[in-house]
Short mmCIF file of C-alpha atoms in Angstrom, two decimals:
data_model
loop_
_atom_site.label_atom_id
_atom_site.label_comp_id
_atom_site.label_asym_id
_atom_site.label_seq_id
_atom_site.Cartn_x
_atom_site.Cartn_y
_atom_site.Cartn_z
CA MET A 1202 144.18 64.36 117.59
CA ASN A 1203 140.40 64.82 116.62
CA THR A 1204 139.80 68.26 115.42
CA PRO A 1205 136.54 69.94 116.42
CA PRO A 1206 133.64 69.65 113.82
CA ILE A 1207 133.11 72.84 112.01
CA HIS A 1208 129.07 72.73 112.55
CA VAL A 1209 129.80 73.46 116.09
CA LEU A 1210 130.67 77.06 114.37
CA THR A 1211 127.86 77.09 112.27
CA GLY A 1212 125.05 75.54 114.20
CA ILE A 1213 124.02 78.62 115.95
CA HIS A 1214 123.28 80.27 112.73
CA ASP A 1215 121.12 77.47 111.43
CA THR A 1216 118.60 77.54 114.12
CA ILE A 1217 117.47 81.21 113.01
CA SER A 1218 114.97 80.19 110.69
CA GLY A 1219 112.97 78.57 113.66
CA SER A 1220 113.57 81.41 116.11
CA LYS A 1221 111.29 83.90 117.88
CA ARG A 1222 112.35 87.30 117.51
CA ASN A 1223 112.86 89.53 120.84
CA THR A 1224 114.00 92.86 121.78
CA ILE A 1225 117.71 93.52 122.49
CA ARG A 1226 118.70 96.14 124.24
CA MET A 1227 122.50 95.59 125.14
CA MET A 1228 124.81 97.83 126.28
CA ASP A 1229 127.56 96.52 124.41
CA GLN A 1230 125.73 96.86 120.88
CA TYR A 1231 128.87 98.02 119.33
CA PRO A 1232 131.83 95.52 119.56
CA THR A 1233 134.58 98.15 120.00
CA PRO A 1234 134.71 101.78 120.96
CA PHE A 1235 133.61 104.44 118.60
CA ARG A 1236 136.33 106.36 116.61
CA ILE A 1237 134.12 109.60 117.28
CA ASP A 1238 132.67 110.68 120.60
CA PRO A 1239 128.98 109.74 120.22
CA LYS A 1240 127.57 111.92 122.90
CA PRO A 1241 127.45 115.28 120.51
CA SER A 1242 125.42 113.30 117.75
CA TYR A 1243 123.13 111.64 120.58
CA ASP A 1244 122.40 114.87 122.14
CA LEU A 1245 121.34 116.43 119.14
CA ILE A 1246 118.79 113.74 118.61
CA THR A 1247 117.57 113.32 122.12
CA LYS A 1248 117.79 116.89 123.09
CA THR A 1249 116.80 118.93 119.66
CA TRP A 1250 115.71 116.76 116.82
CA PHE A 1251 113.38 114.28 118.47
CA PRO A 1252 111.79 116.29 120.69
CA GLY A 1253 110.67 118.48 117.86
CA PHE A 1254 109.76 115.52 115.75
CA SER A 1255 107.53 113.86 118.54
CA GLY A 1256 105.44 117.27 118.85
CA HIS A 1257 105.13 117.77 114.99
CA VAL A 1258 102.06 116.67 112.92
CA LEU A 1259 104.20 114.31 111.08
CA PHE A 1260 104.46 112.24 114.10
CA THR A 1261 100.86 111.94 114.75
CA TYR A 1262 100.99 109.90 111.49
CA LEU A 1263 102.43 107.01 113.13
CA ASP A 1264 100.93 104.51 114.87
CA ASP A 1265 101.36 103.40 118.45
CA ASP A 1266 104.15 100.94 117.88
CA GLU A 1267 105.97 103.25 115.55
CA LYS A 1268 105.45 106.21 118.11
CA GLU A 1269 107.01 103.69 120.75
CA TYR A 1270 110.08 102.64 118.82
CA ALA A 1271 110.58 106.11 117.10
CA GLU A 1272 113.38 107.47 119.24
CA GLN A 1273 115.05 104.06 119.51
CA ILE A 1274 115.24 103.65 115.86
CA ILE A 1275 116.67 107.31 115.28
CA LEU A 1276 119.13 106.68 117.88
CA ASP A 1277 119.94 103.29 116.13
CA PHE A 1278 120.15 104.85 113.01
CA THR A 1279 122.17 107.60 114.52
CA GLY A 1280 124.67 105.17 116.13
CA PHE A 1281 125.17 102.57 113.24
CA ILE A 1282 126.18 105.58 110.82
CA LEU A 1283 128.53 106.80 113.33
CA TYR A 1284 130.08 103.42 114.66
CA TYR A 1285 130.38 102.26 110.74
CA GLN A 1286 131.06 105.25 109.03
CA ASP A 1287 132.57 107.59 111.37
CA CYS A 1288 129.70 110.19 110.03
CA THR A 1289 127.92 112.79 112.17
CA PRO A 1290 124.14 113.50 111.59
CA GLU A 1291 125.06 116.97 110.34
CA ASN A 1292 126.56 115.18 106.94
CA TRP A 1293 124.36 112.19 106.50
CA SER A 1294 123.88 111.49 102.94
CA PRO A 1295 122.12 109.20 100.47
CA ALA A 1296 125.16 106.94 100.24
CA VAL A 1297 125.73 106.93 103.72
CA ILE A 1298 121.94 105.89 104.74
CA GLU A 1299 121.73 103.28 102.10
CA ARG A 1300 124.79 101.60 103.39
CA CYS A 1301 123.15 101.81 106.63
CA LEU A 1302 119.79 100.31 105.88
CA LEU A 1303 120.98 98.12 103.08
CA LYS A 1304 124.28 96.57 104.71
CA ASP A 1305 124.82 97.42 108.46
CA PHE A 1306 121.21 97.03 109.72
CA PRO A 1307 120.41 93.82 108.12
CA ARG A 1308 123.81 92.26 109.15
CA SER A 1309 123.71 93.54 113.06
CA LEU A 1310 120.68 95.17 114.18
CA ALA A 1311 118.47 92.60 116.24
CA ARG A 1312 115.22 93.73 117.21
CA THR A 1313 111.75 92.62 117.13
CA GLU A 1314 109.62 92.11 114.36
CA GLU A 1315 107.02 95.05 115.19
CA TYR A 1316 110.25 97.09 115.81
CA GLU A 1317 111.46 96.03 112.06
CA TYR A 1318 108.09 97.30 110.63
CA ALA A 1319 108.38 100.55 112.08
CA ILE A 1320 111.84 101.60 110.96
CA PHE A 1321 110.56 102.67 107.40
CA ASN A 1322 107.97 104.78 108.29
CA VAL A 1323 109.66 106.24 111.30
CA LEU A 1324 112.64 107.29 109.06
CA PHE A 1325 110.41 108.54 106.41
CA ASN A 1326 108.65 110.81 108.57
CA PHE A 1327 111.62 111.69 110.23
CA PHE A 1328 113.43 112.97 106.88
CA ALA A 1329 110.30 114.71 106.09
CA TYR A 1330 110.26 116.59 109.56
CA LEU A 1331 113.95 117.43 108.98
CA ARG A 1332 113.15 118.61 105.32
CA GLU A 1333 109.88 120.78 106.43
CA GLU A 1334 111.87 122.40 109.03
CA ASN A 1335 115.18 123.03 107.18
CA LEU A 1336 116.89 121.56 109.70
CA LEU A 1337 119.47 119.50 107.55
CA PRO A 1338 120.64 120.84 104.13
CA ALA A 1339 120.60 117.13 102.68
CA ALA A 1340 116.93 116.31 104.15
CA ASP A 1341 115.26 116.52 101.02
CA ASP A 1342 117.69 114.06 99.19
CA LEU A 1343 117.47 111.69 102.19
CA PHE A 1344 113.73 111.91 102.14
CA SER A 1345 113.87 110.78 98.49
CA HIS A 1346 116.32 108.36 98.72
CA VAL A 1347 114.84 106.35 101.89
CA ILE A 1348 111.83 105.85 99.53
CA SER A 1349 113.38 104.57 96.37
CA ILE A 1350 115.30 101.79 98.73
CA LYS A 1351 112.22 100.55 100.43
CA ASP A 1352 111.78 97.26 98.66
CA GLU A 1353 115.43 96.40 98.84
CA PHE A 1354 115.20 97.34 102.51
CA ASP A 1355 112.63 94.95 103.49
CA LYS A 1356 113.94 92.24 101.30
CA ARG A 1357 117.50 92.41 103.20
CA MET A 1358 116.00 92.58 106.88
CA GLY A 1359 114.19 89.50 106.09
CA ASP A 1360 117.03 87.60 104.72
CA THR A 1361 118.54 85.56 107.80
CA ASP A 1362 121.64 84.48 105.47
CA LEU A 1363 122.78 88.18 105.95
CA TYR A 1364 123.17 88.06 109.54
CA SER A 1365 126.43 88.31 111.14
CA PRO A 1366 127.20 85.24 113.48
CA ARG A 1367 126.69 87.28 116.72
CA LYS A 1368 123.29 88.50 116.01
CA ALA A 1369 122.49 84.89 115.10
CA LEU A 1370 123.34 83.87 118.34
CA ILE A 1371 121.50 86.57 119.90
CA ILE A 1372 118.43 85.60 118.54
CA SER A 1373 118.93 81.76 119.14
CA SER A 1374 119.65 82.60 122.78
CA LEU A 1375 116.61 84.57 122.90
CA ASN A 1376 114.46 81.87 121.63
CA GLU A 1377 115.93 79.73 124.52
CA GLY A 1378 114.72 82.39 127.08
CA ILE A 1379 117.62 84.06 127.92
CA GLN A 1380 117.38 87.88 128.74
CA GLU A 1381 118.23 90.34 126.13
CA ASP A 1382 120.43 92.42 128.17
CA ASP A 1383 122.50 89.51 129.63
CA TYR A 1384 125.50 89.04 127.48
CA ASP A 1385 127.10 86.96 129.80
CA ALA A 1386 124.38 84.41 129.52
CA MET A 1387 124.33 84.51 126.12
CA ILE A 1388 128.19 83.53 125.82
CA GLU A 1389 127.32 80.87 128.58
CA TYR A 1390 124.59 79.38 126.13
CA PHE A 1391 127.00 79.60 123.33
CA ASN A 1392 129.95 77.77 125.28
CA GLN A 1393 127.29 75.10 126.25
CA VAL A 1394 126.18 74.56 122.60
CA GLY A 1395 130.11 73.92 121.89
CA SER A 1396 130.80 71.84 124.60
CA ARG A 1397 127.71 69.47 123.71
CA GLU A 1398 128.40 69.56 119.77
CA LEU A 1399 132.34 68.83 120.89
CA ALA A 1400 131.33 65.73 123.07
CA ASP A 1401 133.92 63.66 121.82
CA ILE A 1402 136.59 66.33 122.12
CA ASP A 1403 139.17 66.88 125.10
CA ALA A 1404 137.84 69.63 127.78
CA ASP A 1405 141.03 71.51 126.79
CA THR A 1406 140.30 72.22 123.11
CA VAL A 1407 136.74 72.77 123.90
CA GLU A 1408 137.72 75.65 125.98
CA ILE A 1409 140.06 76.95 123.49
CA VAL A 1410 137.55 76.72 120.78
CA ASN A 1411 134.92 78.68 122.68
CA LYS A 1412 137.22 80.88 123.79
CA ILE A 1413 138.22 81.70 120.45
CA MET A 1414 134.48 81.99 119.17
CA GLY A 1415 133.07 83.66 121.82
CA THR A 1416 135.42 86.50 122.89
CA TRP A 1417 137.25 86.88 119.37
CA VAL A 1418 135.14 85.73 116.28
CA LEU A 1419 131.69 86.90 117.40
CA PRO A 1420 132.67 90.17 118.28
CA PHE A 1421 134.60 90.69 115.18
CA SER A 1422 131.60 89.59 113.21
CA ASP A 1423 129.75 92.84 114.08
CA SER A 1424 132.92 95.07 114.24
CA ARG A 1425 133.96 97.78 111.19
CA TYR A 1426 136.95 95.44 110.75
CA MET A 1427 134.39 92.77 109.18
CA SER A 1428 132.30 94.98 107.65
CA ASP A 1429 134.97 96.60 105.68
CA VAL A 1430 135.80 93.24 103.86
CA GLU A 1431 134.29 93.90 100.65
CA GLY A 1432 131.61 91.31 99.80
CA ALA A 1433 132.40 89.02 102.71
CA ASN A 1434 129.41 87.76 104.83
CA GLY A 1435 129.06 85.75 108.04
CA ASP A 1436 129.38 82.31 106.41
CA ASP A 1437 132.36 83.30 104.71
CA LEU A 1438 133.92 84.53 108.11
CA ILE A 1439 132.88 81.04 109.83
CA PHE A 1440 134.18 79.17 107.39
CA VAL A 1441 137.56 80.75 107.33
CA THR A 1442 137.94 81.15 111.19
CA SER A 1443 136.87 77.49 111.36
CA LEU A 1444 139.88 76.35 109.17
CA LEU A 1445 142.04 78.51 111.14
CA ILE A 1446 140.77 76.80 114.46
CA THR A 1447 141.02 73.59 113.09
CA GLY A 1448 144.34 73.80 111.13
CA THR A 1449 146.26 75.23 114.06
CA LEU A 1450 144.84 72.90 116.68
CA SER A 1451 145.56 69.64 114.37
CA ASN A 1452 149.20 70.54 114.44
CA ARG A 1453 149.39 72.01 118.00
CA PRO A 1454 147.18 70.55 120.14
CA HIS A 1455 145.97 72.43 123.33
CA MET A 1456 147.94 75.79 122.02
CA PRO A 1457 146.47 78.64 123.24
CA PRO A 1458 145.62 81.08 120.67
CA SER A 1459 147.67 83.99 122.39
CA ASP A 1460 150.60 81.88 121.20
CA TRP A 1461 149.89 82.16 117.84
CA ASP A 1462 152.25 84.08 115.95
CA THR A 1463 153.58 84.83 112.25
CA GLU A 1464 155.22 81.38 111.47
CA ILE A 1465 152.33 79.52 112.84
CA ILE A 1466 149.66 81.48 110.65
CA PHE A 1467 152.06 81.35 107.59
CA GLU A 1468 152.18 77.89 108.08
CA PHE A 1469 148.43 77.31 108.32
CA ILE A 1470 147.74 79.50 105.33
CA LYS A 1471 150.45 77.89 103.07
CA ASP A 1472 149.98 74.35 104.12
CA GLN A 1473 146.40 73.92 104.87
CA LEU A 1474 144.27 77.19 103.84
CA ALA A 1475 145.87 77.64 100.11
CA PRO A 1476 145.70 74.01 99.04
CA HIS A 1477 142.23 73.55 100.49
CA PRO A 1478 139.63 73.17 97.73
CA ILE A 1479 137.97 76.63 97.78
CA PRO A 1480 135.84 78.20 94.94
CA LYS A 1481 137.42 81.50 93.62
CA LYS A 1482 134.62 83.79 94.88
CA ILE A 1483 135.49 82.54 98.49
CA ARG A 1484 139.39 82.21 97.98
CA GLU A 1485 139.57 86.09 97.22
CA LYS A 1486 138.20 86.86 100.63
CA CYS A 1487 140.19 84.78 102.84
CA ILE A 1488 143.16 86.72 103.34
CA PRO A 1489 141.06 89.93 103.74
CA ILE A 1490 139.19 88.24 106.27
CA LEU A 1491 142.09 87.15 108.29
CA HIS A 1492 143.83 90.52 107.82
CA GLY A 1493 140.77 92.14 109.59
CA PHE A 1494 140.63 89.80 112.10
CA PHE A 1495 143.98 90.15 113.32
CA THR A 1496 143.59 93.79 112.89
CA PHE A 1497 140.96 93.63 115.20
CA LEU A 1498 142.75 91.61 117.76
CA ALA A 1499 145.66 93.89 117.64
CA ASP A 1500 143.64 97.08 118.01
CA GLN A 1501 141.58 95.45 120.90
CA ASN A 1502 144.67 94.53 122.40
CA LEU A 1503 143.62 90.67 122.50
CA GLN A 1504 146.23 88.56 121.04
CA PRO A 1505 150.28 89.86 121.40
CA HIS A 1506 151.33 89.24 117.99
CA ALA A 1507 148.03 90.16 116.09
CA ARG A 1508 149.70 93.26 114.46
CA GLU A 1509 152.50 91.59 113.19
CA ILE A 1510 150.28 88.77 111.62
CA ALA A 1511 148.02 91.09 110.16
CA ASN A 1512 150.80 92.99 108.27
CA ASP A 1513 152.91 89.95 107.13
CA ILE A 1514 149.75 88.09 105.95
CA LEU A 1515 148.56 90.60 103.05
CA PRO A 1516 151.53 89.63 100.50
CA LEU A 1517 150.18 86.11 100.66
CA GLN A 1518 146.84 87.15 98.72
CA GLU A 1519 148.32 86.85 95.49
CA MET A 1520 149.09 83.06 96.21
CA MET A 1521 145.65 82.54 97.37
CA ILE A 1522 143.93 84.06 94.25
CA THR A 1523 146.53 82.56 91.56
CA LYS A 1524 146.14 78.90 93.03
CA GLU A 1525 145.89 76.95 89.72
CA SER A 1526 143.26 74.46 91.19
CA ASP A 1527 140.71 76.97 91.92
CA GLU A 1528 139.00 76.49 88.42
CA ASP A 1529 139.08 72.42 88.81
CA VAL A 1530 136.95 72.67 92.03
CA SER A 1531 133.34 71.86 91.35
CA ASP A 1532 130.55 72.95 93.45
CA MET A 1533 129.98 69.34 94.35
CA GLU A 1534 133.59 68.82 95.39
CA PHE A 1535 133.45 71.86 97.64
CA PHE A 1536 130.17 70.68 99.07
CA LEU A 1537 131.45 67.37 99.78
CA VAL A 1538 134.84 68.61 101.28
CA GLN A 1539 132.79 71.09 103.86
CA SER A 1540 130.29 68.39 104.59
CA LEU A 1541 133.14 66.16 105.56
CA LEU A 1542 134.74 68.87 107.57
CA LYS A 1543 131.35 69.78 109.50
CA ALA A 1544 131.34 66.03 110.59
CA GLY A 1545 134.76 66.04 111.93
CA VAL A 1546 135.87 63.48 109.25
CA ASP A 1547 139.38 63.29 108.81
CA ILE A 1548 139.99 64.16 105.18
CA SER A 1549 143.05 62.27 105.14
CA ASP A 1550 141.44 58.82 106.13
CA GLU A 1551 140.06 57.47 103.04
CA GLU A 1552 138.23 54.56 104.73
CA ALA A 1553 136.60 57.15 107.29
CA ILE A 1554 135.59 59.27 104.19
CA CYS A 1555 134.14 56.44 102.44
CA ASP A 1556 132.30 55.30 105.50
CA PHE A 1557 130.44 58.76 106.20
CA LEU A 1558 129.62 59.00 102.52
CA ASP A 1559 127.92 55.37 102.68
CA GLU A 1560 125.86 56.36 105.75
CA ASN A 1561 124.99 59.96 104.54
CA THR A 1562 124.26 59.54 100.79
CA GLU A 1563 120.58 60.79 100.61
CA LYS A 1564 121.30 63.55 103.08
CA LEU A 1565 124.04 64.83 101.38
CA LEU A 1566 122.31 65.02 98.08
CA GLN A 1567 119.49 66.87 99.62
CA LYS A 1568 121.45 69.26 100.98
CA PHE A 1569 123.29 69.89 97.96
CA ILE A 1570 120.24 70.29 95.90
CA GLU A 1571 118.87 72.94 98.62
CA SER A 1572 122.25 74.89 98.41
CA SER A 1573 122.37 74.80 94.39
CA ASP A 1574 121.44 77.24 92.13
CA ALA A 1575 118.67 76.40 89.37
CA GLU A 1576 121.67 75.64 86.82
CA GLU A 1577 123.37 73.17 88.97
CA LEU A 1578 119.53 71.55 89.75
CA LYS A 1579 119.13 71.22 86.06
CA LYS A 1580 122.31 69.41 85.47
CA LEU A 1581 121.81 66.95 88.43
CA MET A 1582 118.41 66.37 87.44
CA GLY A 1583 118.86 66.21 83.58
CA ASN A 1584 116.90 68.14 81.10
CA THR A 1585 114.67 65.64 79.79
CA SER A 1586 112.02 63.11 81.47
CA ALA A 1587 111.57 61.03 78.67
CA SER A 1588 113.27 58.00 79.74
CA ARG A 1589 111.92 58.21 83.22
CA LYS A 1590 108.68 56.04 83.97
CA GLN A 1591 105.82 58.60 84.24
CA ILE A 1592 103.96 58.84 87.26
CA PRO A 1593 100.22 59.49 86.82
CA LYS A 1594 98.82 62.85 88.33
CA THR A 1595 97.11 62.46 91.36
CA GLN A 1596 95.14 64.60 93.67
CA LYS A 1597 95.35 64.43 97.37
CA LYS A 1598 92.16 63.05 98.96
CA PRO A 1599 90.17 65.60 100.76
CA ASP A 1600 90.99 65.63 104.44
CA ASP A 1601 87.66 64.33 106.55
CA ILE A 1602 86.57 67.18 108.72
CA SER A 1603 85.47 64.44 111.20
CA SER A 1604 89.10 63.53 111.46
CA ILE A 1605 90.14 66.96 112.68
CA PRO A 1606 89.68 67.66 116.75
CA LYS A 1607 86.67 70.04 116.84
CA ALA A 1608 88.81 72.49 118.55
CA ASN A 1609 90.77 72.98 115.45
CA ARG A 1610 87.94 72.45 112.73
CA GLU A 1611 87.31 76.35 112.35
CA TRP A 1612 91.05 76.83 112.00
CA PHE A 1613 91.52 74.01 109.52
CA ILE A 1614 88.44 75.50 107.45
CA ALA A 1615 89.55 78.98 107.39
CA ILE A 1616 93.37 78.07 106.51
CA THR A 1617 92.33 75.41 103.36
CA GLU A 1618 90.04 78.43 102.11
CA MET A 1619 93.05 80.68 101.98
CA THR A 1620 95.39 78.00 100.42
CA ASP A 1621 92.54 76.78 98.11
CA THR A 1622 91.96 80.43 96.60
CA PHE A 1623 95.81 80.80 96.35
CA CYS A 1624 96.19 77.47 94.55
CA ASN A 1625 93.55 78.10 92.05
CA GLU A 1626 94.52 81.56 91.26
CA ARG A 1627 98.23 80.64 90.68
CA LEU A 1628 99.20 77.28 91.09
CA ASP A 1629 96.62 74.13 90.44
CA ASP A 1630 94.52 71.57 92.05
CA GLU A 1631 97.34 69.19 92.64
CA TYR A 1632 99.17 71.68 94.92
CA ALA A 1633 95.76 72.72 96.61
CA GLY A 1634 95.35 69.04 97.67
CA ILE A 1635 98.91 68.96 98.92
CA CYS A 1636 98.45 71.98 101.09
CA ARG A 1637 95.06 70.63 102.32
CA HIS A 1638 96.56 67.48 103.16
CA VAL A 1639 99.36 69.52 105.26
CA ALA A 1640 96.72 71.67 107.00
CA GLY A 1641 94.99 68.70 107.94
CA LYS A 1642 97.92 66.94 109.53
CA LEU A 1643 98.91 70.14 111.52
CA ALA A 1644 95.17 70.46 112.49
CA ARG A 1645 95.22 66.83 113.83
CA LYS A 1646 98.04 67.25 115.99
CA ARG A 1647 96.59 67.98 119.43
CA ASP A 1648 99.60 69.60 120.63
CA ASN A 1649 100.17 72.24 118.06
CA LYS A 1650 99.48 75.68 119.15
CA ILE A 1651 97.98 76.41 115.71
CA THR A 1652 95.26 78.49 117.25
CA ARG A 1653 98.11 80.84 118.08
CA GLY A 1654 99.35 83.57 115.48
CA LYS A 1655 97.85 85.00 112.18
CA ARG A 1656 96.33 82.52 110.10
CA GLU A 1657 97.42 84.52 107.10
CA ILE A 1658 101.23 83.71 108.03
CA TRP A 1659 100.11 80.00 108.77
CA ALA A 1660 98.37 79.60 105.07
CA ALA A 1661 101.35 81.27 103.59
CA GLY A 1662 103.71 78.97 105.37
CA ILE A 1663 102.04 75.91 104.14
CA ILE A 1664 102.16 77.23 100.68
CA TYR A 1665 105.87 78.06 101.40
CA ALA A 1666 106.65 74.56 102.83
CA VAL A 1667 105.01 72.72 100.09
CA GLY A 1668 106.57 74.86 97.50
CA GLN A 1669 109.97 74.15 98.96
CA MET A 1670 109.61 70.52 98.38
CA ASN A 1671 108.30 70.89 94.91
CA PHE A 1672 111.04 73.58 93.74
CA LEU A 1673 107.94 75.91 93.09
CA PHE A 1674 110.76 78.67 93.57
CA ASP A 1675 112.70 77.62 90.64
CA SER A 1676 111.44 79.67 87.50
CA SER A 1677 112.72 76.66 85.33
CA PHE A 1678 109.87 74.51 86.76
CA GLU A 1679 106.05 74.95 86.22
CA PRO A 1680 103.92 76.06 87.88
CA TYR A 1681 106.26 78.88 89.34
CA GLN A 1682 105.66 81.48 92.16
CA SER A 1683 108.64 83.09 93.95
CA ALA A 1684 108.70 83.33 97.89
CA ASP A 1685 108.32 86.98 97.48
CA ASP A 1686 105.09 86.20 95.29
CA ILE A 1687 103.46 84.20 98.30
CA CYS A 1688 104.54 86.77 100.92
CA GLN A 1689 103.16 89.63 98.91
CA TYR A 1690 99.77 87.69 98.17
CA PHE A 1691 99.30 87.14 102.12
CA GLY A 1692 100.94 90.19 103.38
CA THR A 1693 103.44 88.70 105.04
CA ARG A 1694 107.03 89.21 106.12
CA LYS A 1695 109.51 86.85 104.31
CA SER A 1696 111.47 85.84 107.35
CA THR A 1697 108.06 85.10 109.38
CA THR A 1698 106.93 83.17 106.59
CA SER A 1699 110.14 81.11 106.00
CA GLN A 1700 110.44 80.58 109.81
CA LYS A 1701 106.56 79.43 109.89
CA ALA A 1702 107.37 76.87 106.92
CA LYS A 1703 110.24 75.06 108.90
CA LEU A 1704 108.12 74.95 111.95
CA ILE A 1705 105.44 73.24 109.60
CA ARG A 1706 108.13 71.03 107.80
CA ASP A 1707 109.70 70.07 111.22
CA HIS A 1708 106.78 69.30 113.11
CA ILE A 1709 105.12 66.70 110.44
CA GLY A 1710 108.25 65.51 109.03
CA MET A 1711 108.25 67.39 105.83
CA ASN A 1712 111.94 67.23 105.07
CA ASP A 1713 112.58 64.71 102.17
CA TYR A 1714 112.43 65.52 98.59
CA TRP A 1715 110.76 63.36 96.30
CA ASP A 1716 108.60 62.05 99.03
CA PRO A 1717 105.25 60.82 97.32
CA GLU A 1718 103.32 62.24 100.47
CA TYR A 1719 104.18 65.75 99.58
CA SER A 1720 105.62 65.61 95.96
CA THR A 1721 103.45 66.61 92.82
CA SER A 1722 103.62 63.96 90.32
CA HIS A 1723 105.96 66.34 88.13
CA MET A 1724 108.56 66.02 90.94
CA GLN A 1725 108.03 62.14 91.14
CA ASN A 1726 108.75 62.07 87.49
CA ASN A 1727 112.05 64.02 87.97
CA ASN A 1728 113.13 62.03 91.17
CA PRO A 1729 117.01 61.98 90.42
CA PHE A 1730 117.31 58.95 93.03
CA GLU A 1731 115.97 56.84 90.32
CA LYS A 1732 118.95 57.41 88.07
CA PHE A 1733 121.73 58.66 90.26
CA CYS A 1734 123.64 56.98 93.19
CA MET A 1735 127.16 58.25 95.06
CA THR A 1736 130.14 55.93 94.81
CA LYS A 1737 132.36 55.30 97.95
CA ASN A 1738 134.88 57.76 96.46
CA GLY A 1739 132.16 60.59 96.43
CA PHE A 1740 131.45 60.62 93.15
CA ILE A 1741 127.68 61.00 91.50
CA VAL A 1742 126.90 58.59 88.79
#
């Protein structure tokens, strides 16, 4: 049987960087019932604290958007703390608000960018009001602490890697024009994506996969049960549940998930999960994630054997974390196995593996480099370039203004003035030339809506995109600027800038590393494809 490729389970999350953020007002924002009745806490906000705050001078310090979103922000803040931490407003503490703002909001709160901009100022002034009116004993500490975590809060709210799979699905579906309060349509959209990605799989299997993901995995990803798994994120959840689904279906085609029992899950863990090449940092989370998952299913009465499974798999944690082969699993090996699974390749079929590697060598190298840290990159590229043919430094020819459509010339001039200024101050002439070249290509695309949106975001996005192609964000390279440096310079949010950069790369086909059109001479001199190749068995030599 062909098991479903894991990429269907991760594809939704991958669309985030190009998505438009929209307001979400969903009645089922919390995937399971509160353990504490939320009505008294909400009444305190809506009937006492917020009316007092809205009539206070501190409320006048907010701008129009912040005033519009203020009550919803405070209610979201109250609800998230009550749901994830069982903490009522009277018991708020610095540790409680830190978890909400640095963990739970970034993972599960899906709102517009304007809403997110408003969160800090609203809470800042709200806690100042509570302190001034002596309404909460800990208000002074809360006020001080929310200031101290502002930078980290902004950073995490803009990090799409922290999104839960359900949050990723919501934003992706909104980008497709689905209404924010139509959760059934969102699930239907997810099922359509799954069916499209699983086109070669039989209909019964597709139905099982969609059911498990849509009604079990997605709600679990935003539940208290998942948030309590220390150090685990959405990618870890998708990886573990993907193996669970493919593992059970490969042995028992068409088995409904309601028939999973302890024997079946034990067999999966011992025969497939434990021997799977998984780095230790992920291996340690596998059993806690599965335990939380089946506990969630049991508490919500979604699977008849879930309670027994959850209780019985805990002793297997020691087996998972003491697996002798852990230390022998390199990042490259793990990456290759993940790539094979995502593509639906049977990892027991040597010929299929070789065919896949032959067809995807360059793409795999590019993706591995994108996902690797600086040390891995250094190992791959080598520490010196003395043995390589040096490419002379060349500067891109200035784009001829006459080649730019008249309607876009003013935009092109304004954008290139901004990118030139940044490059002259922080980078070099070569970067400036590449950025001008990119701006020119964008301006010449007559179907491109470049006149829409803030120009600072376009300028930052161009530099960000060019920087990604040239490892500008790697401090071991020269010149070096971080993504935050670019965003701070132009006054843009990192999530917005990264989304714009992806749009730019996709729009002009700027997605291949070491492409001379977008590469600095330093990058071309350090092109690893000139000295590395991948053999049929997957080794890089």
